[in-house]
Coordinates of C-alpha atoms and ligand atoms in Angstrom, one line a residue:
M1 CA 0.0 0.0 0.0
N2 CA 1.4 3.5 -0.9
A3 CA 2.2 5.8 1.9
P4 CA -0.1 8.8 2.1
N5 CA 1.3 12.0 0.3
T6 CA 3.0 14.5 2.4
A7 CA 1.8 18.1 2.4
S8 CA 4.9 19.2 0.4
E9 CA 4.4 16.4 -2.2
N10 CA 0.8 17.5 -2.6
A11 CA 1.8 21.1 -3.2
S12 CA 4.4 20.1 -5.9
S13 CA 1.8 17.9 -7.7
D14 CA -0.6 20.9 -7.8
Q15 CA 2.1 23.0 -9.3
N16 CA 2.8 20.4 -12.0
D17 CA -0.9 20.3 -12.9
R18 CA -0.8 24.1 -13.3
Y19 CA 2.3 23.8 -15.6
L20 CA 0.6 21.1 -17.6
A21 CA -2.7 22.9 -17.8
T22 CA -4.1 22.9 -21.3
T23 CA -3.7 26.5 -22.5
H24 CA -5.7 26.4 -25.7
E25 CA -6.9 24.3 -28.6
V26 CA -5.5 25.1 -32.0
V27 CA -8.5 26.1 -34.1
N28 CA -9.2 28.2 -37.2
Q29 CA -6.1 27.0 -38.9
P30 CA -6.1 25.2 -42.3
P31 CA -4.9 21.7 -42.8
A32 CA -1.5 21.4 -44.5
L33 CA -1.8 21.7 -48.2
E34 CA -0.1 18.3 -49.0
N35 CA -1.0 14.9 -50.3
Y36 CA -3.2 16.4 -53.0
N37 CA -3.1 15.8 -56.7
L38 CA -1.7 18.8 -58.5
Y39 CA -3.4 17.7 -61.8
E40 CA -6.7 16.5 -60.5
Q41 CA -7.1 19.5 -58.2
D42 CA -6.4 22.0 -61.0
I43 CA -9.4 22.4 -63.2
A44 CA -7.7 25.1 -65.4
L45 CA -4.7 22.9 -66.0
Q46 CA -6.9 20.0 -67.0
E47 CA -8.9 22.1 -69.4
A48 CA -5.8 23.7 -71.0
V49 CA -4.2 20.3 -71.5
R50 CA -7.4 18.9 -73.1
R51 CA -7.6 22.0 -75.4
E52 CA -4.0 22.1 -76.5
N53 CA -3.4 18.4 -76.6
P54 CA -6.6 16.4 -76.8
G55 CA -4.8 13.1 -76.9
A56 CA -2.8 13.7 -73.7
A57 CA -2.3 10.7 -71.5
E58 CA -4.2 12.1 -68.5
N59 CA -3.6 9.1 -66.3
D60 CA 0.1 9.8 -66.6
L61 CA -0.4 13.4 -65.8
G62 CA -2.6 12.5 -62.8
A63 CA 0.1 10.1 -61.5
F64 CA 2.7 12.8 -61.8
G65 CA 0.3 15.3 -60.1
A66 CA -0.1 12.9 -57.1
L67 CA 3.7 12.5 -56.9
A68 CA 4.3 16.3 -57.0
G69 CA 1.6 16.9 -54.4
S70 CA 2.8 14.2 -52.0
A71 CA 4.0 15.4 -48.6
A72 CA 7.4 13.7 -49.2
V73 CA 8.1 15.6 -52.4
I74 CA 6.9 18.9 -50.9
D75 CA 9.3 18.3 -48.0
L76 CA 12.2 17.8 -50.5
G77 CA 11.5 21.3 -51.8
F78 CA 11.8 22.8 -48.3
R79 CA 14.9 20.8 -47.5
A80 CA 16.7 21.7 -50.7
N81 CA 16.2 25.4 -49.8
Q82 CA 17.1 25.1 -46.2
N83 CA 20.4 23.5 -47.1
K84 CA 22.1 25.7 -49.7
P85 CA 24.8 24.2 -51.9
D86 CA 28.3 24.4 -50.6
F87 CA 31.4 25.1 -52.8
N88 CA 34.8 23.5 -52.3
T89 CA 37.7 24.7 -54.4
H90 CA 40.2 22.0 -53.3
D91 CA 40.2 18.6 -51.7
R92 CA 42.0 18.1 -48.4
F93 CA 45.2 17.2 -50.2
G94 CA 45.2 20.5 -52.1
H95 CA 44.0 19.3 -55.5
R96 CA 41.7 21.7 -57.3
I97 CA 38.2 20.0 -57.4
D98 CA 35.7 22.8 -58.1
E99 CA 33.0 20.8 -56.5
V100 CA 29.6 22.1 -55.5
D101 CA 28.0 19.9 -52.9
F102 CA 24.2 19.8 -52.9
H103 CA 21.8 18.4 -50.3
P104 CA 20.4 15.0 -51.1
S105 CA 16.9 16.5 -51.4
Y106 CA 18.1 18.6 -54.4
H107 CA 19.5 15.4 -56.1
E108 CA 16.2 13.7 -55.4
L109 CA 14.2 16.5 -57.0
M110 CA 16.6 16.3 -60.0
R111 CA 16.1 12.6 -60.2
I112 CA 12.3 12.9 -60.3
A113 CA 12.5 15.6 -63.0
L114 CA 14.9 13.7 -65.2
E115 CA 13.3 10.3 -64.8
N116 CA 10.0 11.9 -65.9
G117 CA 11.6 13.4 -69.0
L118 CA 11.1 17.0 -68.1
H119 CA 14.4 17.7 -69.9
S120 CA 13.8 15.4 -72.9
S121 CA 10.3 14.2 -73.8
P122 CA 9.5 16.6 -76.7
W123 CA 12.8 15.8 -78.4
A124 CA 12.8 12.1 -77.7
S125 CA 9.1 11.7 -78.9
P126 CA 8.3 14.9 -80.8
G127 CA 4.8 16.0 -82.1
K128 CA 1.4 14.9 -80.8
G129 CA 1.3 17.4 -78.0
A130 CA 4.7 16.5 -76.6
H131 CA 5.5 20.1 -75.6
V132 CA 2.1 20.5 -74.1
T133 CA 2.4 17.4 -71.9
R134 CA 5.9 18.2 -70.9
A135 CA 4.9 21.8 -70.0
A136 CA 2.0 20.5 -67.9
K137 CA 4.4 18.3 -65.9
Y138 CA 7.0 21.0 -65.6
Y139 CA 4.2 23.3 -64.4
M140 CA 3.4 20.8 -61.6
H141 CA 6.9 20.0 -60.6
S142 CA 8.1 23.6 -60.5
Q143 CA 5.3 24.4 -58.0
V144 CA 7.1 22.2 -55.5
E145 CA 10.6 23.6 -56.1
A146 CA 11.5 26.0 -58.8
A147 CA 15.3 26.4 -58.4
H148 CA 16.4 23.0 -59.5
C149 CA 14.3 23.4 -62.6
C150 CA 17.1 25.7 -63.9
P151 CA 19.4 22.8 -64.9
V152 CA 16.4 20.8 -66.1
T153 CA 15.5 23.6 -68.4
M154 CA 19.0 24.2 -69.7
T155 CA 19.5 20.5 -70.4
F156 CA 16.1 20.5 -72.3
A157 CA 16.9 23.7 -74.1
A158 CA 20.4 22.8 -75.3
I159 CA 19.2 20.2 -77.8
P160 CA 18.2 22.4 -80.7
S161 CA 21.6 24.2 -80.5
I162 CA 23.7 21.1 -80.1
R163 CA 21.9 19.5 -83.1
K164 CA 23.4 22.3 -85.3
Q165 CA 26.7 20.3 -85.1
P166 CA 25.8 16.8 -86.0
E167 CA 29.1 15.1 -85.0
L168 CA 28.9 16.7 -81.5
A169 CA 25.2 15.8 -81.4
S170 CA 26.0 12.2 -82.1
L171 CA 28.4 12.2 -79.1
W172 CA 26.1 14.0 -76.7
E173 CA 22.4 13.8 -77.7
S174 CA 21.5 10.3 -76.5
R175 CA 23.1 11.0 -73.1
V176 CA 21.3 14.4 -72.8
L177 CA 18.0 12.7 -73.6
A178 CA 18.5 9.7 -71.2
N179 CA 15.8 9.7 -68.6
S180 CA 18.1 9.2 -65.6
Y181 CA 20.2 11.4 -63.4
D182 CA 23.9 10.9 -62.6
P183 CA 25.2 13.6 -60.3
R184 CA 28.7 12.1 -59.9
N185 CA 31.7 14.4 -60.3
V186 CA 33.3 12.2 -62.9
P187 CA 34.2 12.6 -66.6
D188 CA 31.1 12.5 -68.8
S189 CA 32.7 9.5 -70.7
E190 CA 31.8 7.5 -67.6
K191 CA 28.2 8.6 -67.7
T192 CA 25.1 7.4 -69.7
S193 CA 23.1 10.5 -68.7
V194 CA 24.4 14.1 -68.6
T195 CA 23.1 17.6 -67.9
I196 CA 24.0 20.8 -69.8
G197 CA 24.4 24.5 -68.7
M198 CA 25.0 27.8 -70.5
A199 CA 27.7 30.4 -70.1
M200 CA 27.0 33.7 -71.9
T201 CA 27.0 36.5 -69.4
E202 CA 30.2 38.3 -68.5
K203 CA 30.9 41.2 -66.1
Q204 CA 30.8 43.9 -68.7
G205 CA 27.6 42.7 -70.4
G206 CA 24.8 40.2 -70.0
S207 CA 22.1 41.5 -72.4
D208 CA 24.7 42.7 -74.8
V209 CA 26.8 39.6 -75.3
R210 CA 28.6 41.2 -78.2
T211 CA 30.9 42.7 -75.5
N212 CA 32.0 39.2 -74.5
S213 CA 35.8 39.3 -74.0
T214 CA 36.4 35.5 -73.6
L215 CA 38.7 34.4 -76.4
A216 CA 38.7 31.2 -78.4
H217 CA 42.0 29.9 -79.9
A218 CA 41.8 27.1 -82.4
I219 CA 44.0 24.2 -81.4
G220 CA 44.4 22.9 -84.9
S221 CA 41.9 23.3 -87.7
K222 CA 39.4 26.1 -87.4
G223 CA 35.7 26.2 -87.8
P224 CA 32.5 24.3 -86.9
G225 CA 33.1 21.1 -85.0
Q226 CA 36.8 21.9 -84.4
A227 CA 38.6 22.1 -81.0
Y228 CA 39.4 25.4 -79.4
E229 CA 40.8 26.6 -76.1
L230 CA 38.8 29.2 -74.2
V231 CA 40.4 31.9 -72.1
G232 CA 38.3 34.5 -70.2
H233 CA 35.6 34.6 -67.5
K234 CA 31.9 34.2 -67.1
W235 CA 29.9 36.2 -64.5
F236 CA 26.9 34.0 -64.1
V237 CA 27.0 30.2 -64.7
S238 CA 24.1 28.4 -63.1
A239 CA 24.3 24.7 -62.2
P240 CA 28.1 24.6 -62.5
M241 CA 28.1 20.8 -61.9
G242 CA 26.6 20.3 -65.3
D243 CA 28.5 17.9 -67.5
A244 CA 28.9 20.4 -70.4
F245 CA 28.1 24.0 -71.2
L246 CA 27.2 26.0 -74.2
V247 CA 29.7 29.0 -74.1
L248 CA 29.9 32.1 -76.1
A249 CA 33.5 33.3 -76.9
Q250 CA 35.2 35.5 -79.5
A251 CA 36.9 33.6 -82.2
P252 CA 38.9 35.5 -84.9
G253 CA 35.8 35.6 -87.0
G254 CA 33.5 36.9 -84.2
L255 CA 31.4 35.8 -81.4
S256 CA 30.9 32.0 -81.7
C257 CA 29.2 29.2 -79.7
F258 CA 31.1 26.3 -78.2
L259 CA 30.4 23.1 -76.3
M260 CA 32.7 22.9 -73.3
P261 CA 32.7 19.7 -71.2
R262 CA 33.7 19.9 -67.6
W263 CA 36.2 17.1 -68.1
R264 CA 38.6 16.5 -71.0
P265 CA 38.3 13.3 -73.0
D266 CA 41.5 12.0 -71.4
G267 CA 39.8 12.1 -68.0
S268 CA 41.6 15.2 -66.7
K269 CA 39.8 18.2 -65.3
N270 CA 39.0 20.8 -68.0
P271 CA 40.7 24.0 -66.8
W272 CA 37.7 26.1 -65.9
Q273 CA 37.6 27.2 -62.3
I274 CA 34.7 28.3 -60.2
Q275 CA 35.6 31.5 -58.4
R276 CA 32.7 31.6 -56.0
L277 CA 29.0 30.9 -55.8
K278 CA 26.6 33.8 -56.2
N279 CA 24.8 34.9 -53.0
K280 CA 21.3 35.0 -54.4
M281 CA 18.2 36.4 -52.7
G282 CA 16.1 33.5 -54.2
N283 CA 16.6 30.4 -56.3
V284 CA 19.0 29.3 -53.6
A285 CA 18.6 25.5 -54.0
N286 CA 20.3 26.0 -57.4
A287 CA 23.9 27.0 -57.4
S288 CA 25.0 29.9 -59.7
S289 CA 28.7 30.7 -60.0
E290 CA 31.4 32.9 -61.4
V291 CA 34.0 31.1 -63.4
E292 CA 37.3 31.6 -65.1
L293 CA 38.3 29.7 -68.2
R294 CA 42.0 29.0 -68.3
G295 CA 42.4 27.3 -71.7
A296 CA 39.3 25.2 -71.4
L297 CA 38.9 22.7 -74.2
A298 CA 35.7 23.2 -76.2
W299 CA 34.3 22.5 -79.7
M300 CA 32.7 25.0 -82.0
I301 CA 29.0 24.6 -82.7
G302 CA 27.7 26.2 -85.8
E303 CA 29.4 28.8 -88.0
E304 CA 32.3 31.0 -86.7
G305 CA 31.0 34.4 -85.9
R306 CA 27.4 33.1 -85.7
G307 CA 27.4 32.4 -81.9
V308 CA 24.2 34.3 -81.1
P309 CA 22.1 32.7 -83.9
T310 CA 23.4 29.3 -82.8
I311 CA 22.6 29.7 -79.1
I312 CA 19.4 31.6 -79.7
E313 CA 17.4 28.5 -80.1
M314 CA 18.5 27.4 -76.7
V315 CA 17.7 30.8 -75.3
A316 CA 14.2 30.7 -76.9
M317 CA 13.5 27.4 -75.2
T318 CA 14.7 28.7 -71.8
R319 CA 12.4 31.7 -72.3
F320 CA 9.5 29.4 -72.9
D321 CA 10.3 27.6 -69.6
C322 CA 10.4 30.9 -67.8
M323 CA 6.8 31.3 -68.9
I324 CA 5.9 27.9 -67.5
G325 CA 7.9 28.5 -64.3
S326 CA 6.2 31.8 -63.6
S327 CA 2.8 30.5 -64.4
A328 CA 3.5 27.7 -62.0
G329 CA 4.6 30.0 -59.3
M330 CA 1.3 31.8 -59.7
R331 CA -0.6 28.6 -59.5
Q332 CA 1.1 27.5 -56.3
A333 CA 0.4 31.0 -54.8
V334 CA -3.3 30.8 -55.8
A335 CA -3.5 27.2 -54.4
Q336 CA -2.0 28.4 -51.1
A337 CA -4.1 31.5 -50.8
T338 CA -7.5 29.9 -51.7
H339 CA -6.8 26.9 -49.5
H340 CA -6.0 29.1 -46.6
C341 CA -9.0 31.3 -47.0
R342 CA -11.3 28.4 -47.4
H343 CA -10.4 27.2 -44.0
R344 CA -9.8 30.4 -42.1
S345 CA -12.6 32.6 -40.6
A346 CA -12.4 36.2 -39.4
F347 CA -15.2 38.4 -38.1
G348 CA -17.6 35.5 -38.1
S349 CA -17.3 34.0 -41.5
R350 CA -14.8 32.2 -43.8
L351 CA -12.4 34.5 -45.5
S352 CA -13.2 33.0 -48.9
D353 CA -16.9 33.9 -48.4
Q354 CA -16.2 37.6 -47.6
P355 CA -16.7 39.9 -50.6
L356 CA -13.5 41.9 -50.4
M357 CA -11.3 38.8 -50.1
Q358 CA -13.3 37.2 -52.9
N359 CA -12.4 40.1 -55.1
V360 CA -8.7 39.6 -54.4
L361 CA -8.7 35.8 -54.6
A362 CA -10.6 35.7 -57.9
D363 CA -8.3 38.4 -59.4
L364 CA -5.2 36.3 -58.5
A365 CA -6.9 33.2 -59.9
L366 CA -7.7 34.7 -63.2
E367 CA -4.2 36.1 -63.6
N368 CA -2.9 32.6 -63.2
E369 CA -5.5 31.1 -65.6
A370 CA -4.6 33.6 -68.3
A371 CA -0.8 32.9 -67.8
L372 CA -1.4 29.2 -68.1
A373 CA -3.7 29.5 -71.1
Y374 CA -1.1 31.6 -72.9
T375 CA 1.8 29.2 -72.0
L376 CA 0.1 26.1 -73.2
R377 CA -1.0 27.7 -76.4
V378 CA 2.7 28.5 -77.1
A379 CA 3.5 24.9 -76.2
R380 CA 1.1 23.8 -78.9
A381 CA 2.8 26.2 -81.4
L382 CA 6.1 24.5 -80.5
D383 CA 4.6 21.1 -81.2
N384 CA 3.5 22.2 -84.7
Q385 CA 6.6 24.0 -86.1
D386 CA 6.0 22.4 -89.4
Q387 CA 3.0 24.8 -89.8
E388 CA 3.9 28.4 -90.8
H389 CA 1.3 30.0 -88.6
E390 CA 2.5 28.1 -85.6
R391 CA 6.2 29.0 -86.4
L392 CA 5.4 32.7 -86.7
L393 CA 3.2 32.7 -83.6
A394 CA 5.9 31.0 -81.5
R395 CA 8.5 33.5 -82.6
L396 CA 6.5 36.5 -81.4
A397 CA 4.5 34.9 -78.6
T398 CA 7.7 33.8 -76.8
P399 CA 9.3 37.2 -76.0
V400 CA 5.8 38.7 -75.4
G401 CA 4.9 36.0 -73.0
K402 CA 8.2 35.8 -71.3
Y403 CA 8.1 39.5 -70.6
W404 CA 4.5 39.7 -69.5
I405 CA 4.0 36.5 -67.5
C406 CA 7.3 36.8 -65.6
K407 CA 6.7 40.4 -64.9
R408 CA 3.2 39.8 -63.5
T409 CA 4.5 37.3 -61.0
P410 CA 6.2 39.2 -58.1
N411 CA 3.2 41.3 -57.1
H412 CA 1.0 38.2 -57.5
A413 CA 3.2 36.3 -55.1
Y414 CA 3.1 39.2 -52.6
E415 CA -0.7 39.5 -52.7
A416 CA -1.1 35.8 -52.2
M417 CA 1.2 36.0 -49.2
E418 CA -0.9 38.7 -47.8
C419 CA -4.1 36.6 -48.2
I420 CA -2.5 34.2 -45.7
G421 CA -1.6 37.0 -43.3
G422 CA 1.3 36.8 -40.9
S423 CA 1.8 33.1 -41.3
G424 CA 2.4 33.7 -45.0
V425 CA 5.6 35.5 -44.1
M426 CA 7.0 32.6 -42.1
E427 CA 9.7 30.4 -43.6
D428 CA 7.8 27.2 -42.8
C429 CA 5.2 28.4 -45.4
I430 CA 6.1 28.2 -49.1
M431 CA 5.1 31.8 -49.7
P432 CA 8.4 33.5 -48.8
R433 CA 10.1 31.1 -51.3
L434 CA 7.6 31.8 -54.0
F435 CA 8.1 35.5 -53.4
R436 CA 11.9 35.4 -53.5
E437 CA 11.7 33.2 -56.6
S438 CA 9.3 35.5 -58.4
P439 CA 11.6 38.2 -59.9
I440 CA 14.2 35.7 -61.2
N441 CA 12.5 34.5 -64.3
A442 CA 11.9 38.1 -65.3
I443 CA 15.6 39.0 -65.1
W444 CA 17.5 36.0 -66.5
E445 CA 17.3 34.8 -70.0
G446 CA 16.7 38.4 -71.2
S447 CA 15.3 40.9 -68.9
G448 CA 12.0 42.8 -69.5
N449 CA 13.2 45.5 -71.8
V450 CA 15.3 43.0 -73.8
Q451 CA 12.1 41.0 -74.4
C452 CA 10.3 44.1 -75.6
L453 CA 13.1 44.9 -77.9
D454 CA 13.2 41.4 -79.2
T455 CA 9.5 41.6 -79.9
L456 CA 10.1 44.8 -82.0
R457 CA 13.0 43.1 -83.8
A458 CA 10.9 40.1 -84.7
I459 CA 8.2 42.4 -86.1
Q460 CA 10.7 44.5 -88.0
K461 CA 12.5 41.5 -89.5
Q462 CA 9.4 39.5 -90.1
P463 CA 6.2 41.5 -90.1
E464 CA 4.3 38.3 -90.8
T465 CA 4.9 37.4 -87.1
L466 CA 2.6 40.3 -86.0
D467 CA 0.1 39.3 -88.7
A468 CA 0.1 35.8 -87.3
F469 CA -0.3 37.0 -83.7
F470 CA -3.2 39.3 -84.6
R471 CA -4.8 36.6 -86.8
E472 CA -4.7 34.2 -83.8
A473 CA -6.0 36.8 -81.4
A474 CA -8.8 37.9 -83.8
E475 CA -10.3 34.4 -83.6
A476 CA -12.2 35.7 -80.6
K477 CA -13.6 38.7 -82.5
G478 CA -17.3 39.2 -82.1
S479 CA -17.5 37.4 -78.8
D480 CA -17.0 40.4 -76.5
R481 CA -17.4 44.1 -77.3
R482 CA -14.6 45.1 -75.0
F483 CA -12.2 42.7 -76.6
D484 CA -13.1 43.9 -80.1
Q485 CA -12.4 47.5 -79.2
F486 CA -9.1 46.7 -77.4
L487 CA -7.8 44.7 -80.3
G488 CA -8.8 47.3 -82.9
Q489 CA -7.1 50.1 -80.9
L490 CA -3.9 48.0 -80.5
Q491 CA -3.7 47.2 -84.2
N492 CA -4.1 50.9 -85.0
D493 CA -1.3 51.8 -82.5
F494 CA 1.1 49.4 -84.3
A495 CA 0.6 51.4 -87.5
N496 CA 2.4 54.3 -85.8
T497 CA 6.1 53.6 -85.5
D498 CA 7.1 56.9 -84.0
N499 CA 9.1 56.5 -80.8
I500 CA 8.4 52.8 -81.0
Q501 CA 11.2 51.7 -78.6
Y502 CA 10.0 54.2 -76.0
R503 CA 6.4 52.8 -76.3
A504 CA 7.5 49.2 -76.5
R505 CA 6.4 48.1 -73.0
N506 CA 3.0 49.5 -73.5
L507 CA 2.6 47.8 -76.9
V508 CA 3.9 44.4 -75.6
D509 CA 1.7 44.6 -72.5
R510 CA -1.3 45.0 -74.7
L511 CA -0.2 42.2 -77.1
A512 CA -0.1 39.9 -74.2
L513 CA -3.4 41.0 -72.8
A514 CA -5.1 40.7 -76.2
M515 CA -3.8 37.1 -76.6
Q516 CA -4.8 36.1 -73.1
A517 CA -8.2 37.6 -73.5
S518 CA -8.7 35.9 -76.8
L519 CA -7.7 32.5 -75.5
L520 CA -10.0 32.8 -72.4
L521 CA -12.9 34.1 -74.5
R522 CA -12.6 31.3 -77.0
N523 CA -11.8 28.4 -74.7
G524 CA -11.9 29.4 -71.1
D525 CA -14.4 29.4 -68.3
K526 CA -17.1 32.1 -68.9
A527 CA -16.8 33.8 -65.6
V528 CA -13.0 33.9 -65.9
A529 CA -13.1 35.3 -69.4
D530 CA -15.7 37.9 -68.5
A531 CA -13.8 39.1 -65.4
F532 CA -10.5 39.2 -67.4
C533 CA -12.0 41.4 -70.1
A534 CA -13.7 43.7 -67.5
S535 CA -10.6 44.2 -65.4
R536 CA -7.7 44.0 -67.9
L537 CA -9.1 45.4 -71.0
Q538 CA -11.4 48.1 -69.5
S539 CA -9.6 49.4 -66.4
N540 CA -11.4 51.9 -64.2
G541 CA -8.1 53.0 -62.5
G542 CA -7.5 50.4 -59.8
M543 CA -3.9 49.2 -60.0
N544 CA -3.8 46.5 -57.4
Y545 CA -5.3 43.0 -57.3
G546 CA -8.9 43.1 -55.9
N547 CA -10.2 45.5 -58.6
L548 CA -12.7 43.2 -60.3
P549 CA -15.9 45.1 -61.1
A550 CA -19.3 44.3 -59.5
G551 CA -21.1 41.6 -61.3
T552 CA -18.1 39.3 -61.5
D553 CA -18.8 35.8 -60.5
A554 CA -15.9 35.7 -58.0
A555 CA -17.2 32.8 -56.1
A556 CA -17.2 30.6 -59.2
I557 CA -13.7 31.7 -60.2
I558 CA -12.4 30.9 -56.7
K559 CA -14.2 27.5 -56.6
R560 CA -12.4 26.5 -59.8
A561 CA -9.1 27.5 -58.3
T562 CA -9.3 26.0 -54.8
P563 CA -7.7 22.7 -54.3
V564 CA -9.9 20.5 -52.1
V565 CA -7.8 19.1 -49.3
G566 CA -9.2 18.3 -45.8
Ligands
FAD601 C1 19.9 33.7 -60.7 C2 20.6 34.0 -62.0 C3 21.1 33.0 -62.7 C4 21.7 33.2 -63.9 N1 22.3 32.2 -64.6 C5 22.9 32.4 -65.8 C6 23.6 31.4 -66.5 O1 23.5 30.2 -66.1 N2 24.2 31.7 -67.7 C7 24.3 32.9 -68.2 O2 24.9 33.2 -69.2 N3 23.7 34.0 -67.5 C8 23.0 33.7 -66.3 N4 22.4 34.8 -65.7 C9 22.6 36.1 -66.1 C10 21.4 36.8 -66.7 O3 21.0 36.1 -67.9 C11 21.7 38.2 -66.9 O4 21.8 38.8 -65.6 C12 20.7 39.0 -67.7 O5 20.7 38.5 -69.1 C13 20.9 40.5 -67.7 O6 22.2 40.8 -68.0 P1 23.0 41.8 -67.0 O7 22.9 41.3 -65.6 O8 24.4 42.0 -67.5 O9 22.2 43.2 -67.1 P2 22.3 44.3 -68.2 O10 22.5 43.6 -69.5 O11 23.3 45.3 -67.8 O12 20.9 44.9 -68.2 C14 20.5 45.8 -67.1 C15 19.1 46.3 -67.4 O13 19.1 47.0 -68.6 C16 18.1 46.6 -69.5 N5 18.6 46.8 -70.9 C17 19.6 46.2 -71.5 N6 19.7 46.7 -72.8 C18 18.7 47.6 -72.9 C19 18.3 48.5 -74.0 N7 19.0 48.5 -75.2 N8 17.3 49.3 -73.8 C20 16.6 49.3 -72.6 N9 17.0 48.6 -71.6 C21 18.0 47.7 -71.7 C22 17.9 45.2 -69.2 O14 16.6 44.8 -69.5 C23 18.1 45.2 -67.7 O15 16.9 45.5 -67.0 C24 21.8 34.5 -64.5 C25 21.2 35.6 -63.7 C26 20.6 35.3 -62.5 C27 19.9 36.5 -61.8

């Protein structure tokens, strides 16, 4: 039998009870947005895929959507960002190694991307909606973690440029297209799958690569396919553990494009040295570096002096991926904001039922739908490059869309963060990452002004591109008075070429809006199309999100956009 408690024992047990007293129950918080299907819970994505690639294997997309939305994969995204890559110049014995060490979660995300062909599928099995399907998968995967998508994109985008030098393509293409990931720091000759990067930007000029000072010296014979040594520097080289890079350098005949492996064929390290990693505000799971080329061995791709036209096809593909990536960032922001507001109440009712919040959420959702509709339409154009209209459309729609969609993203991310309130600012929420990622796509691969100037260049060199763009947009003519007026005015404004560079942003903004409105009117949800025309084509002065006019079916737009979890 236990002895009776003493007075002092009783006092201390009372105290413990007080310390252990339940302080509160956690209520009015949403369930975690995880273990949901990024395809099946995204009506706009499903509709866009069916529209642009009616034969798409939706089971496959659904399976990928389940994987991307699993708690385990979402967790990889957080870990890859909490554990930034480390850079080691030398091993402990003093040998130069130039090795960037990534967290296992980064490698796991890369493995998922490459095993699912996000870098290869449209080249390995072209046509029949291949770009559309790949874009849809990339759209889902990049929502989980955007930074590692940079090397995925560069590997994907390199193929059209590498193919310009068939003997190099025969050495590299099958390994670039292999659906597997080999991150080992060993010569590419020991690998059956490789990744590719690009090195154009130098300190004195990024947009203006004509100022590149890196020099290329022929080792023996000169010209396409021949071996050169490169001496100089590069100011930005992302994913520096790639197996080879497309590099711009000055040959005697002018700026030329080269393929430079990280290892020489004899198994020795190619002398290009990483100086340091960039200390970036966002995109931190991906390493970006500054490098010096100290006689690095490389082979010329394409004609001497034609470096920009040779690498431009790679650049065009990376710009397309910027559109997918920024549209994806918007989608994840909308998913987070609508999910939160569906489960959170204030002042007696759910946030998603309150009129002012409905205006903001619906506005964010339709921005995302318009971005997605535009992006997947360009994907279809890429799938049909044998048709003249699609070729011309892709040429103009790429800089217009890269400019517009990427530029619309930062404020969108910030507004979505605000919908979540204070918890949206915390690092255990994905919103800070989406926000820090949001300006990147707008700046790299040709910043905003450069896209606008490229749009003008395309129109000047090939006026048919503008005809194709307007022909496509005009397919919605007659369906909405506001659209007809907007398009007519825009066409008139292109007739005036005075100060056209100064006016370029205004013109490109409106090209993008006209195409987005046209796509939504022709194919989109009625409430979304109506709200888009009312708010984007007929502004009444409001500049921020939450300016949809009365009469908008905001509840219907939000319902479409909200993932149903918990
Ligand atoms: C995270 C990150 C990763 C990157 N990775 C790579 C990589 O892997 N490989 C690589 O080669 N590069 C890479 N870059 C570099 C990137 O592509 C360049 O920063 C970009 O092209 C802009 O070049 P810049 O920084 O020299 O700016 P600048 O060319 O000096 O441009 C500055 C501003 O001037 C504007 N501008 C330029 N010309 C005109 C004009 N004629 N009229 C009006 N405005 C103009 C631009 O739009 C821009 O806003 C990366 C950049 C970032 C941020």
